[in-house]
Short mmCIF file of C-alpha atoms in Angstrom, two decimals:
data_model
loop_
_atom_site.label_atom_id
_atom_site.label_comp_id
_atom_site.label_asym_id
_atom_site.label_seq_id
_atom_site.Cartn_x
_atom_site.Cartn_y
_atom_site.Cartn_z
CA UNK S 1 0.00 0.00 0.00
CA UNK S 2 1.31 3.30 -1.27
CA UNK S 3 1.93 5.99 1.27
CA UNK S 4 -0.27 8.21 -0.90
CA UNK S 5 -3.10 6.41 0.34
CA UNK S 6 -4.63 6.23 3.40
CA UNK S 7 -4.74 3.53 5.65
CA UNK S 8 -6.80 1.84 8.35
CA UNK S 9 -6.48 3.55 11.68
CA UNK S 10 -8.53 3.46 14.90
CA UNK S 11 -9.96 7.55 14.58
CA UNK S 12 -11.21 6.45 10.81
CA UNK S 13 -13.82 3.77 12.95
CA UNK S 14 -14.52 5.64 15.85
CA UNK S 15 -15.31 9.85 16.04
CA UNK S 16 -13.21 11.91 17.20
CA UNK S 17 -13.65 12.56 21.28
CA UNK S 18 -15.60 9.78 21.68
CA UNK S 19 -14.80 6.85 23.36
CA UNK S 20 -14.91 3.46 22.47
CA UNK S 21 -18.16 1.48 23.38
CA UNK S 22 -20.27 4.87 24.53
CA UNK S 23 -22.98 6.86 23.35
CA UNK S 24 -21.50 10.18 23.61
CA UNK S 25 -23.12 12.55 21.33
CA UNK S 26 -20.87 13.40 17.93
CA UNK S 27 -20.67 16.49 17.26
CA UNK S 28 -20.01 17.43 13.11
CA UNK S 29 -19.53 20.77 11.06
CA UNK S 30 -23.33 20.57 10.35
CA UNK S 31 -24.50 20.53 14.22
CA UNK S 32 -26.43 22.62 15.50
CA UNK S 33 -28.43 21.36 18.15
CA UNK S 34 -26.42 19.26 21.22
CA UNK S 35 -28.84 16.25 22.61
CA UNK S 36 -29.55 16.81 25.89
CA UNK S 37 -28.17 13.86 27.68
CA UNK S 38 -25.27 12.04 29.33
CA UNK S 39 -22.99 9.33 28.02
CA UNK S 40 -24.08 5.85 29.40
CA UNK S 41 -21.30 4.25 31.22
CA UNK S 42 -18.90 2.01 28.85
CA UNK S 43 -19.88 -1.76 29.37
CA UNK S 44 -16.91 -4.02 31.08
CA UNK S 45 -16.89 -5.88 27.79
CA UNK S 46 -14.69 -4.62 25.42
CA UNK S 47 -15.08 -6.11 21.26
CA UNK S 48 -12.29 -8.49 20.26
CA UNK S 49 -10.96 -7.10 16.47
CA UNK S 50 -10.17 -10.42 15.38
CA UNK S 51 -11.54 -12.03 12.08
CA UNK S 52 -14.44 -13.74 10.94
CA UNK S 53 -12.75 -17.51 12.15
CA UNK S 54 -12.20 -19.61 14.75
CA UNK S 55 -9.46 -19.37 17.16
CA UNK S 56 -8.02 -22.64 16.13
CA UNK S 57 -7.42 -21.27 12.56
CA UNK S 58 -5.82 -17.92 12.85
CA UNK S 59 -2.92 -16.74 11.06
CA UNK S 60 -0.74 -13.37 10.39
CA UNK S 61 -2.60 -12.99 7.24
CA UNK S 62 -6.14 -12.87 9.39
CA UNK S 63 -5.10 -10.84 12.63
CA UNK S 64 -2.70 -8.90 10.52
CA UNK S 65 -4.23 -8.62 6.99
CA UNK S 66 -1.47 -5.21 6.15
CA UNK S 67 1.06 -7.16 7.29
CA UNK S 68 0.70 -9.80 5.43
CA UNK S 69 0.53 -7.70 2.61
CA UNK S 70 3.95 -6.28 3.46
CA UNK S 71 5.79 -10.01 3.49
CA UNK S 72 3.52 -10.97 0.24
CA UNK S 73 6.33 -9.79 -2.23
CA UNK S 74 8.68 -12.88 -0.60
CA UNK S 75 6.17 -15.15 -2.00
CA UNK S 76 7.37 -14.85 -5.77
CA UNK S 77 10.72 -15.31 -4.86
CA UNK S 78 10.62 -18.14 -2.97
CA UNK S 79 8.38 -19.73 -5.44
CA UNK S 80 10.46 -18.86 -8.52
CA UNK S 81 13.60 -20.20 -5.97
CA UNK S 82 11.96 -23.80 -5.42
CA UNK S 83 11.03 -23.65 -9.37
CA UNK S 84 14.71 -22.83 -10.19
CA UNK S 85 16.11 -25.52 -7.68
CA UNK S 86 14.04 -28.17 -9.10
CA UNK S 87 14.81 -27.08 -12.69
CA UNK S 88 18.67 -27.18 -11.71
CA UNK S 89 18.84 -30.56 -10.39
CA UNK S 90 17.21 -31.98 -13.15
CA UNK S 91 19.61 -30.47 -15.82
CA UNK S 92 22.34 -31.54 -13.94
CA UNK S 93 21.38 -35.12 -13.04
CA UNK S 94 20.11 -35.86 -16.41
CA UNK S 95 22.30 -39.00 -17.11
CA UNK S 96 20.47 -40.74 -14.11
CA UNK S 97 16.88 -39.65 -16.29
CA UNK S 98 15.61 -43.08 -17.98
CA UNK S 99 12.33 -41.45 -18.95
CA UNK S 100 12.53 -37.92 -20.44
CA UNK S 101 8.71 -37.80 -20.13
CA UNK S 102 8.43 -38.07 -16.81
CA UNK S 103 11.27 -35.88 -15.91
CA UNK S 104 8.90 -33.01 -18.49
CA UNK S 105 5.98 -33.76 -16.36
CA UNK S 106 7.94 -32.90 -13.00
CA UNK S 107 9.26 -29.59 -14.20
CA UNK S 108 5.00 -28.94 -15.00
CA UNK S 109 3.89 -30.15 -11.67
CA UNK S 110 6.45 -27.99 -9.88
CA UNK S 111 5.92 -24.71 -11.99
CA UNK S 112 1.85 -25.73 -11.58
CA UNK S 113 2.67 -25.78 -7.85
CA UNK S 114 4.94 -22.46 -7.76
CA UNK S 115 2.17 -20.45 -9.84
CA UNK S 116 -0.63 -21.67 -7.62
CA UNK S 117 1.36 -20.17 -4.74
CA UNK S 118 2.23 -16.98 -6.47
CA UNK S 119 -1.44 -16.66 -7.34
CA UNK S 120 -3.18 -17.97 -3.83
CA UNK S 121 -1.33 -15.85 -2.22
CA UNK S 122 -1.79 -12.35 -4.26
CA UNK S 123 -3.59 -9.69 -2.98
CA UNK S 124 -6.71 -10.41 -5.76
CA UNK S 125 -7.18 -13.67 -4.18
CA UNK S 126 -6.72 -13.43 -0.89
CA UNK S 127 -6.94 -14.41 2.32
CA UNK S 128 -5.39 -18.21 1.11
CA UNK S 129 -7.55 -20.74 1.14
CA UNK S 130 -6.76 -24.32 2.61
CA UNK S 131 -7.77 -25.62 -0.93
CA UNK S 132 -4.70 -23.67 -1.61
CA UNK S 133 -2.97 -25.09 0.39
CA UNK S 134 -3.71 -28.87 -0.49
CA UNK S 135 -2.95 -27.87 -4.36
CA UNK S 136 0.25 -26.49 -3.95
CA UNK S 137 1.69 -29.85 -2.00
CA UNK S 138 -0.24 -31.97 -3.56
CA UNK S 139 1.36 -30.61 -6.66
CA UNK S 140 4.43 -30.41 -4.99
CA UNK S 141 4.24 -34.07 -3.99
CA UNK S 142 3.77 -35.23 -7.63
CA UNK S 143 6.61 -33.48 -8.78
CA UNK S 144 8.51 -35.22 -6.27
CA UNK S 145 7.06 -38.46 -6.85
CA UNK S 146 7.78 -38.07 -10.73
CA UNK S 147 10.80 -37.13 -10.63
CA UNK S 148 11.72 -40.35 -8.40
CA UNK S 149 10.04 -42.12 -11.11
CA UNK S 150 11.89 -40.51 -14.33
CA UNK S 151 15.09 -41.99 -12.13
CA UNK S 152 13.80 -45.44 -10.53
CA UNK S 153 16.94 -47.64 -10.21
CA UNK S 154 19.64 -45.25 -11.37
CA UNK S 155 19.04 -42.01 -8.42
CA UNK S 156 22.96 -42.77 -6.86
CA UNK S 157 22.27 -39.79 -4.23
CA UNK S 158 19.40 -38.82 -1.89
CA UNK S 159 20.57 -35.62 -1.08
CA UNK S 160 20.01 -34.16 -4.50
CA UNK S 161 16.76 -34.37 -5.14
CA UNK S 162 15.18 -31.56 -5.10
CA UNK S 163 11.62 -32.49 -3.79
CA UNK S 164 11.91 -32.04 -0.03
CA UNK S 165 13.98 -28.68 -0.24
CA UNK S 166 10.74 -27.27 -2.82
CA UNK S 167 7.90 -28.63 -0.52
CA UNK S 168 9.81 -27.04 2.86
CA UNK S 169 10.23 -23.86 0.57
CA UNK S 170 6.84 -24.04 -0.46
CA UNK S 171 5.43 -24.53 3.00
CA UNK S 172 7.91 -21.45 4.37
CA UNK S 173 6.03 -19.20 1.90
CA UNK S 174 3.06 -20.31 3.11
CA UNK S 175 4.06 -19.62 6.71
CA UNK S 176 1.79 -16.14 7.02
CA UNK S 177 -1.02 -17.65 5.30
CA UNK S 178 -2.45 -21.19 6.82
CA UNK S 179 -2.79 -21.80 10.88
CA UNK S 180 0.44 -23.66 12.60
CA UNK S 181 -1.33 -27.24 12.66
CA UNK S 182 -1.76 -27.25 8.87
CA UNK S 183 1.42 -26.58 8.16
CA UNK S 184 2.83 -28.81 10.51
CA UNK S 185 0.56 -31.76 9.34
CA UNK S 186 1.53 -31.07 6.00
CA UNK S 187 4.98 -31.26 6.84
CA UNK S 188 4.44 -34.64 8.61
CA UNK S 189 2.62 -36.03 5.34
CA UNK S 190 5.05 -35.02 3.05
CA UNK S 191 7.93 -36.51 4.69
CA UNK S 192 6.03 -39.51 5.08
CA UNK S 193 5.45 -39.72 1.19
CA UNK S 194 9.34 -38.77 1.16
CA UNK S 195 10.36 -42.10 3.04
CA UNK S 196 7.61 -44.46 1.81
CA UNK S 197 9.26 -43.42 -2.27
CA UNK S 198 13.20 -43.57 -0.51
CA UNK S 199 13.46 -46.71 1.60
CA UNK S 200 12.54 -49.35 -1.80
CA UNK S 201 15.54 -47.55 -3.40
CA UNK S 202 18.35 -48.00 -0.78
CA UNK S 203 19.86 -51.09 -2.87
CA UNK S 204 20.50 -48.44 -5.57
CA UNK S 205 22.27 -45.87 -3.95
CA UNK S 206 26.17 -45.24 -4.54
CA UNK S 207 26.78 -45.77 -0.84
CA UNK S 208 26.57 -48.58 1.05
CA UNK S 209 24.36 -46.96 4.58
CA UNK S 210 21.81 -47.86 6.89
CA UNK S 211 18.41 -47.64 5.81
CA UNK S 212 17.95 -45.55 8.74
CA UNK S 213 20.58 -42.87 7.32
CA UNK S 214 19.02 -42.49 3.69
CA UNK S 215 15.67 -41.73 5.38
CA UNK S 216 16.96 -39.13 8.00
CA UNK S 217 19.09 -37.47 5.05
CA UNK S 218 15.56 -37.64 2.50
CA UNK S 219 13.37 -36.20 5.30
CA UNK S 220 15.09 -33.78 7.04
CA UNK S 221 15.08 -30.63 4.69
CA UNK S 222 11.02 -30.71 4.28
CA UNK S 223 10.57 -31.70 8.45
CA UNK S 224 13.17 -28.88 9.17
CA UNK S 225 11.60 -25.77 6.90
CA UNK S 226 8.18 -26.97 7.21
CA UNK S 227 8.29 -27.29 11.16
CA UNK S 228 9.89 -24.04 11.08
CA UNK S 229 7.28 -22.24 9.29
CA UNK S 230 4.72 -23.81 11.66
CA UNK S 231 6.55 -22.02 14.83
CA UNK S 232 6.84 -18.98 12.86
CA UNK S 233 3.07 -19.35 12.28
CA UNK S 234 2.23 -20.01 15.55
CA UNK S 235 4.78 -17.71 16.85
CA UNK S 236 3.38 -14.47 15.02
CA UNK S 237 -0.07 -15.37 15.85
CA UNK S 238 0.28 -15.40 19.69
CA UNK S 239 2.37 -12.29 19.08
CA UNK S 240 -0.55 -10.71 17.51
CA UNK S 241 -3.51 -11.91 19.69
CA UNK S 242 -1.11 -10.84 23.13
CA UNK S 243 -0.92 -6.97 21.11
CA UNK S 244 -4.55 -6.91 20.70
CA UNK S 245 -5.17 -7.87 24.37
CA UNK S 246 -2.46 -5.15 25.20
CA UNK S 247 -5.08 -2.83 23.03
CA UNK S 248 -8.39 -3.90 24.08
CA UNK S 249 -6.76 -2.72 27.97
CA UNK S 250 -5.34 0.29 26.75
CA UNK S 251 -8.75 1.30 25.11
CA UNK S 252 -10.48 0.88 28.38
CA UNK S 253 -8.49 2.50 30.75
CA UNK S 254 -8.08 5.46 28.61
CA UNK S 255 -12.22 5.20 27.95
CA UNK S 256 -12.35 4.95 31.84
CA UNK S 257 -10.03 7.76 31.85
CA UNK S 258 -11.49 10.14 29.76
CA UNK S 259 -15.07 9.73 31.32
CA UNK S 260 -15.22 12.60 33.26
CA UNK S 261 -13.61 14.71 30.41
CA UNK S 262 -16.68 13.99 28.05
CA UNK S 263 -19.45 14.22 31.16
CA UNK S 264 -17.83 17.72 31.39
CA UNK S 265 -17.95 18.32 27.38
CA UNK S 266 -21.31 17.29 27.16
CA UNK S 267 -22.75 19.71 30.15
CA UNK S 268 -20.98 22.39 28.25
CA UNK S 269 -23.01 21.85 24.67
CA UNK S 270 -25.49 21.54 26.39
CA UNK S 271 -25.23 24.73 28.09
CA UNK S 272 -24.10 26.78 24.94
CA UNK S 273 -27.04 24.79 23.50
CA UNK S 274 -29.80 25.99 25.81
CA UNK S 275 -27.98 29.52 26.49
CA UNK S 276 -29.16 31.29 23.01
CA UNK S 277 -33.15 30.16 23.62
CA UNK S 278 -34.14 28.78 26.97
CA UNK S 279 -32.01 30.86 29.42
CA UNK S 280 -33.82 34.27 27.81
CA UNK S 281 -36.78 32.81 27.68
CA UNK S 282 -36.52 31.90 31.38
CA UNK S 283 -35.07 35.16 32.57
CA UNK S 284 -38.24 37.01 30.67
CA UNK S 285 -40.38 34.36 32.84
CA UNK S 286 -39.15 35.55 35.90
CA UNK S 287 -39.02 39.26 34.85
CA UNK S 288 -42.84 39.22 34.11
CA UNK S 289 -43.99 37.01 36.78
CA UNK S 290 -46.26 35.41 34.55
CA UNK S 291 -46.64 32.70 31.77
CA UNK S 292 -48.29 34.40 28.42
CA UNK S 293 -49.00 31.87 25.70
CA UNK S 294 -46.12 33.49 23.17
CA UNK S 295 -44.22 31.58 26.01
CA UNK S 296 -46.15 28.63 25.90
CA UNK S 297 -45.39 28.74 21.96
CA UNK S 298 -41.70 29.79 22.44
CA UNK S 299 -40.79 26.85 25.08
CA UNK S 300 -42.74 24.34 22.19
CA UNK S 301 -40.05 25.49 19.65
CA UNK S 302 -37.60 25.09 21.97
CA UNK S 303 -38.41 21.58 23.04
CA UNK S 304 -38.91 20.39 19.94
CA UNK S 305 -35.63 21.58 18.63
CA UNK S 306 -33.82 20.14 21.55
CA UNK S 307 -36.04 16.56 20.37
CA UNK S 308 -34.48 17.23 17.19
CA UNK S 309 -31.20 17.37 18.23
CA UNK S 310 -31.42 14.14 20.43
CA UNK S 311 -33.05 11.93 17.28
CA UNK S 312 -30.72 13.29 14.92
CA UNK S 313 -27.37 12.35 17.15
CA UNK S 314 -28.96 9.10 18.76
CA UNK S 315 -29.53 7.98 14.72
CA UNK S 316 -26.10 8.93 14.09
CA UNK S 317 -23.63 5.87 13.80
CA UNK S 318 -19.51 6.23 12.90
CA UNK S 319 -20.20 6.11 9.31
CA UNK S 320 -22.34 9.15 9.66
CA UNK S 321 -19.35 10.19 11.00
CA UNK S 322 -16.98 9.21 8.58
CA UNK S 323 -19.32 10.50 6.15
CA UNK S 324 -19.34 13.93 7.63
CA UNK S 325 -15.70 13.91 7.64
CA UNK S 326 -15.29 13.61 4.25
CA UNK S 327 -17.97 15.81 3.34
CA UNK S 328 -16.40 18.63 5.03
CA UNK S 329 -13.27 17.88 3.79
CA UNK S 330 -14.85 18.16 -0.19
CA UNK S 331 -15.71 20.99 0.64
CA UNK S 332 -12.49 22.36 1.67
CA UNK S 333 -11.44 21.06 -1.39
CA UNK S 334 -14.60 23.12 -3.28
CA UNK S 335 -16.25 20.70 -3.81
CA UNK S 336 -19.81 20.31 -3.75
CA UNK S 337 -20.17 17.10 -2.53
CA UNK S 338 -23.54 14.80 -2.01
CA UNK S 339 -22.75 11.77 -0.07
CA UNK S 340 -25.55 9.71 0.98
CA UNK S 341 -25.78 7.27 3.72
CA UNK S 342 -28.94 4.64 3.92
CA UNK S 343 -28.77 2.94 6.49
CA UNK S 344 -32.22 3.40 8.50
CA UNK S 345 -31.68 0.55 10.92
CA UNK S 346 -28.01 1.09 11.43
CA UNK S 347 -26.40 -2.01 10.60
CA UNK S 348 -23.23 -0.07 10.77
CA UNK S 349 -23.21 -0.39 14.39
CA UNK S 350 -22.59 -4.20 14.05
CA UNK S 351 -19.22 -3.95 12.37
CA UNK S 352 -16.42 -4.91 14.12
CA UNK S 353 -13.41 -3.04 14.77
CA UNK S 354 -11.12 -3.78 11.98
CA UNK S 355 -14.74 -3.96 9.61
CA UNK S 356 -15.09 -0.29 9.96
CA UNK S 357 -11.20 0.88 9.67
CA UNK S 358 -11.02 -1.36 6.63
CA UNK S 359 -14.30 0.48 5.20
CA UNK S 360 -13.32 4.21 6.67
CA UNK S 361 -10.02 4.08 4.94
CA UNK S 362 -11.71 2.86 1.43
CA UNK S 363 -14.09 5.64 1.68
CA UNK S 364 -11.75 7.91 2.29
CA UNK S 365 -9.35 6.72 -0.83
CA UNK S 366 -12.83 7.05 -2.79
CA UNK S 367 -13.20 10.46 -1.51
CA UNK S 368 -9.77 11.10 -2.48
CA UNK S 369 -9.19 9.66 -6.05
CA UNK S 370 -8.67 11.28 -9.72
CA UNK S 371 -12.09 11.30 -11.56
CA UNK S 372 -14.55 10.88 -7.84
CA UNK S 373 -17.56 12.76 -8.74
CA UNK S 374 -18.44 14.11 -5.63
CA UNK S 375 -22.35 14.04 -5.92
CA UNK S 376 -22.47 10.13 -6.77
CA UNK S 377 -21.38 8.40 -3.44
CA UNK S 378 -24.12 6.62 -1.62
CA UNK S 379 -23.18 4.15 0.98
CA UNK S 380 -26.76 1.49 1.67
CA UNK S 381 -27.13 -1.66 3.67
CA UNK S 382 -29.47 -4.39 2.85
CA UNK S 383 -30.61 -7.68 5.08
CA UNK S 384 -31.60 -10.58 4.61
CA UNK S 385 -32.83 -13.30 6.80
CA UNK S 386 -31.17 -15.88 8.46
CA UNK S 387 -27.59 -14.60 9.36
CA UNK S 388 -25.21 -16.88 10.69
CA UNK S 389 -23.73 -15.45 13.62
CA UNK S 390 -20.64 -17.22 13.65
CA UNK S 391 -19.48 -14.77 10.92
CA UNK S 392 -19.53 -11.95 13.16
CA UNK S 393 -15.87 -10.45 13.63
CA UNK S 394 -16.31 -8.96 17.69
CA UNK S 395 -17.88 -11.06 19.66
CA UNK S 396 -21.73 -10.54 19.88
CA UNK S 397 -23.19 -7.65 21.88
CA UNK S 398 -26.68 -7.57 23.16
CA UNK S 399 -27.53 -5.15 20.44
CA UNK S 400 -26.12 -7.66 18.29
CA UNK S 401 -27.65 -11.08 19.95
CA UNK S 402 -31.42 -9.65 18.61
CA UNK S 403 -29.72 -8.90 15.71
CA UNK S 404 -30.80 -11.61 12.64
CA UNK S 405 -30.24 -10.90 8.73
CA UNK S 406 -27.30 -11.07 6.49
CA UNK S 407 -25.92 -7.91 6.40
CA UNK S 408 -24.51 -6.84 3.11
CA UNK S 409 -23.44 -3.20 2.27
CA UNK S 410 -23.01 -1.69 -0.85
CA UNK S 411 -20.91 1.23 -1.76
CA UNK S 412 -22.18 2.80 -5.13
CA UNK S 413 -20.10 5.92 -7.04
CA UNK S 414 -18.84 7.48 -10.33
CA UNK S 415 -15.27 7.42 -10.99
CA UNK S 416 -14.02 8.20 -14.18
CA UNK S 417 -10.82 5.96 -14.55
CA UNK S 418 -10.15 3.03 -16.41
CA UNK S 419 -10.82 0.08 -14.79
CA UNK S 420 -6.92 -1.16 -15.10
CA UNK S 421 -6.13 2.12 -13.09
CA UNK S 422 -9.32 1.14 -10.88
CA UNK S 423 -8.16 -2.12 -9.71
CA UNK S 424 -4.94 -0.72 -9.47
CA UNK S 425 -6.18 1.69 -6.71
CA UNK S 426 -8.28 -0.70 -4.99
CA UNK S 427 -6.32 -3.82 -5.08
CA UNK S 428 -4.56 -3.14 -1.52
CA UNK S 429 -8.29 -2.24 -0.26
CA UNK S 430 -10.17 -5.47 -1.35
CA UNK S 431 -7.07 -7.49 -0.36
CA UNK S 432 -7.80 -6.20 3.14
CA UNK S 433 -11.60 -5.78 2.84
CA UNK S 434 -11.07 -9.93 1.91
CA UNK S 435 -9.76 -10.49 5.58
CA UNK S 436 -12.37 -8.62 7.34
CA UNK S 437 -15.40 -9.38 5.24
CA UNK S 438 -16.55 -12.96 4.24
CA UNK S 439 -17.99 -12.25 0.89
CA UNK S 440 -16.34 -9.25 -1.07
CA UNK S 441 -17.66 -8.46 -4.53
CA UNK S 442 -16.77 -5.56 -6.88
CA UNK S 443 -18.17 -4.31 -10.28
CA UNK S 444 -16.71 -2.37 -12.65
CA UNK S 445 -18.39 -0.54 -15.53
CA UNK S 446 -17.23 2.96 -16.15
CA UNK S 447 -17.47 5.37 -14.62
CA UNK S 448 -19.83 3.07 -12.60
CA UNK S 449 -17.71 1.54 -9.03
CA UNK S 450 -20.03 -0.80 -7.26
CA UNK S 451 -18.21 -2.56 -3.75
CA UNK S 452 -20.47 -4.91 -2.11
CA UNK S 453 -19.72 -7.00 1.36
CA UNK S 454 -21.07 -8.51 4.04
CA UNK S 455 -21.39 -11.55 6.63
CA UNK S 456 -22.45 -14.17 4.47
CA UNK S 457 -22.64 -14.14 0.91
CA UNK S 458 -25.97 -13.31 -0.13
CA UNK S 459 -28.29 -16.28 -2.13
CA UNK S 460 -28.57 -16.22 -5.90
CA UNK S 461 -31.96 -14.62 -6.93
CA UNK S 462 -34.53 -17.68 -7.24
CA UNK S 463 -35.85 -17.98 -10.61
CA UNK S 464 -39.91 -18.95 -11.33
CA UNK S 465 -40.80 -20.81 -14.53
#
């Protein structure tokens, strides 16, 4: 991700001056009315911003989806490294080859596995699947296996084959990508496959060993990187969850700590709220000694602009926010912007925390890129029944529990760009928006931009006839 571009932050998915968890009023350029009310005290529970999956299956890639987008450019090289190993060994042990076909179809299966990384693991694709996963060794394994076969009877040397040094590389690349056990397990099947092809040849090797020494020697490389990239796996993904407990403490105490601050912030908007109307109106009260009905009428104005002040922030959720932000800063720019939020029953709220820095910072690069027409944003959630509530990110709030619908917004705009120079712009975005989001669709027709996400992937349109 360029540093032209913003990036996910915590102030892009929560306002500014209000803590985490609270229903502090937010206060925008537009305001002019303060709700008349205090913040409710900040529940002990405090969201976990951990993806959509299950703690047994977390990896760098999920708790740390920029991250992994940082160590991503590694993954060509190693792949074109295993490619290039496997390619050597084969030129240079060619007088052992007894079947040129087979050694053809190795060099195929290993460039099929090496591509399937490169692709799995690109930002267009991701997060990695475990189907990924299973294709690239499986691959892997079959260009190991024929490779044994193009030299059955004539391989003099274990240590030169090439197939346990490309499946350990291949399972080091995939180190950020797939939880510790899988890798491990793969690891353990793969040098299992490595021994059950090495032991029939022992009578054909140049030196004269223990069985015992050509299977240690065949098995090692694979066990050794592949075990390794499990404990970096595992490694980086305690590392991660013990920073986001370090977090979640950090927000509290400083939203215990800044309490008092916003009691005090609120009694003053609300005081330089009711100073302009009430207090006169009051002080002409007491002057007269009497209540005339251009009072009555007055204090009826009054109230009901305070009751519109309290609906309209109460409604307000941190998209309005984000919305608002960007607004006013169009119109810094001169811009006359029209950005349109429908969300009535503010299914924004139920994003997690990394769902709304991933959005905030995508409709800020919107807000911010060549060709944006300013008056063609609109931001809309739809639902539909039946929402599995294992896909949540945070763990389920109360609000959330009566919660039920598959919640899938939709971010509709004009920008005129081509859509090469589109996905350019957005390809860091989706990769991310991928992590955070189960289902991630985008449509390009220009200068239409359609982004669409959500829980669950939405059913297919039934069809009548």
């Amino acid at each position: 991700m360029t540093a032209a571009h913003p990036t996910p932050s915590a102030d892009d998915a929560i306002p500014t001056n209000t803590p985490s968890n609270t229903t502090a009023p937010i206060t925008t350029p537009s305001s002019t009315t303060t709700p008349n009310h205090t913040p409710n005290p900040t529940p002990n529970h405090t969201p976990v911003p951990t993806p959509h999956t299950k703690p047994h299956a977390f990896t760098q890639q999920r708790l740390d989806p920029l991250g992994a987008l940082a160590v991503w450019p590694i993954v060509p090289g190693v792949a074109a490294l295993g490619f290039g190993y496997a390619v050597l060994t084969t030129v240079l042990q060619a007088d052992e080859i007894w079947q040129p076909y087979l050694a053809v179809l190795t060099l195929l299966a290993a460039a099929g596995a090496s591509a399937v990384l490169v692709l799995a693991g690109g930002r267009s694709q991701s997060p990695v699947r475990q189907t990924s996963l299973l294709l690239i060794m499986g691959l892997g394994l079959a260009a190991h296996l024929l490779d044994q076969a193009s030299r059955w009877g004539s391989n003099a040397l274990v240590q030169d084959d090439f197939g346990p040094i490309m499946l350990g590389l291949l399972l080091v690349a995939l180190a950020p990508f797939r939880p510790w056990r899988e890798l491990a397990v793969a690891a353990i099947i793969a040098a299992f496959v490595i021994a059950l092809v090495a032991l029939p040849q022992v009578p054909f090797r140049s030196l004269t060993v223990p069985p015992g020494i050509y299977l240690v020697v065949a098995v090692t490389p694979v066990l050794a990187l592949g075990l390794a990239a499990a404990a970096y796996s595992r490694r980086m993904v305690r590392l991660l969850l013990a920073w986001q407990t370090d977090a979640r403490r950090a927000i509290a105490r400083r939203t215990e700590e800044s309490r008092g601050r916003v009691v005090r912030e609120v009694l003053e908007q609300q005081r330089a709220a009711l100073q302009p109307g009430v207090f006169p109106l009051f002080e002409d009260v007491l002057a007269r000694g009497e209540v005339t009905k251009a009072d009555i009428v007055r204090a009826n104005e009054l109230a009901a602009g305070v009751r519109r002040g309290i609906v309209a922030h109460i409604d307000e959720t941190w998209l309005d926010a984000v919305i608002a932000r960007e607004r006013a800063g169009l119109l810094e720019r001169g811009k006359d912007p029209l950005l349109v939020v429908a969300d009535p029953e503010h299914r924004a709220a139920h994003f997690g925390t990394q769902q709304r820095a991933a959005t905030a910072a995508l409709i800020t690069l919107l807000c911010l890129a060549p060709g944006f027409d300013p008056r063609s944003l609109v931001v809309q959630a739809d639902t539909e029944p039946e929402s599995d509530p294992d896909t949540q990110i945070d763990p389920p709030s109360d609000r959330q529990q009566r919660h039920s619908g598959t919640d899938t917004f939709s971010i509709r705009l004009a920008l005129d760009l081509p859509p090469r120079r589109v996905r350019a712009l957005l390809r860091s975005y989706i990769a991310v928006l991928r992590m955070v989001f189960p289902w991630v669709r985008v449509s390009i027709r220009r200068p239409s931009l359609t982004l669409e996400f959500g829980d669950k992937r939405p059913d297919p349109p039934s069809t009548l006839g």
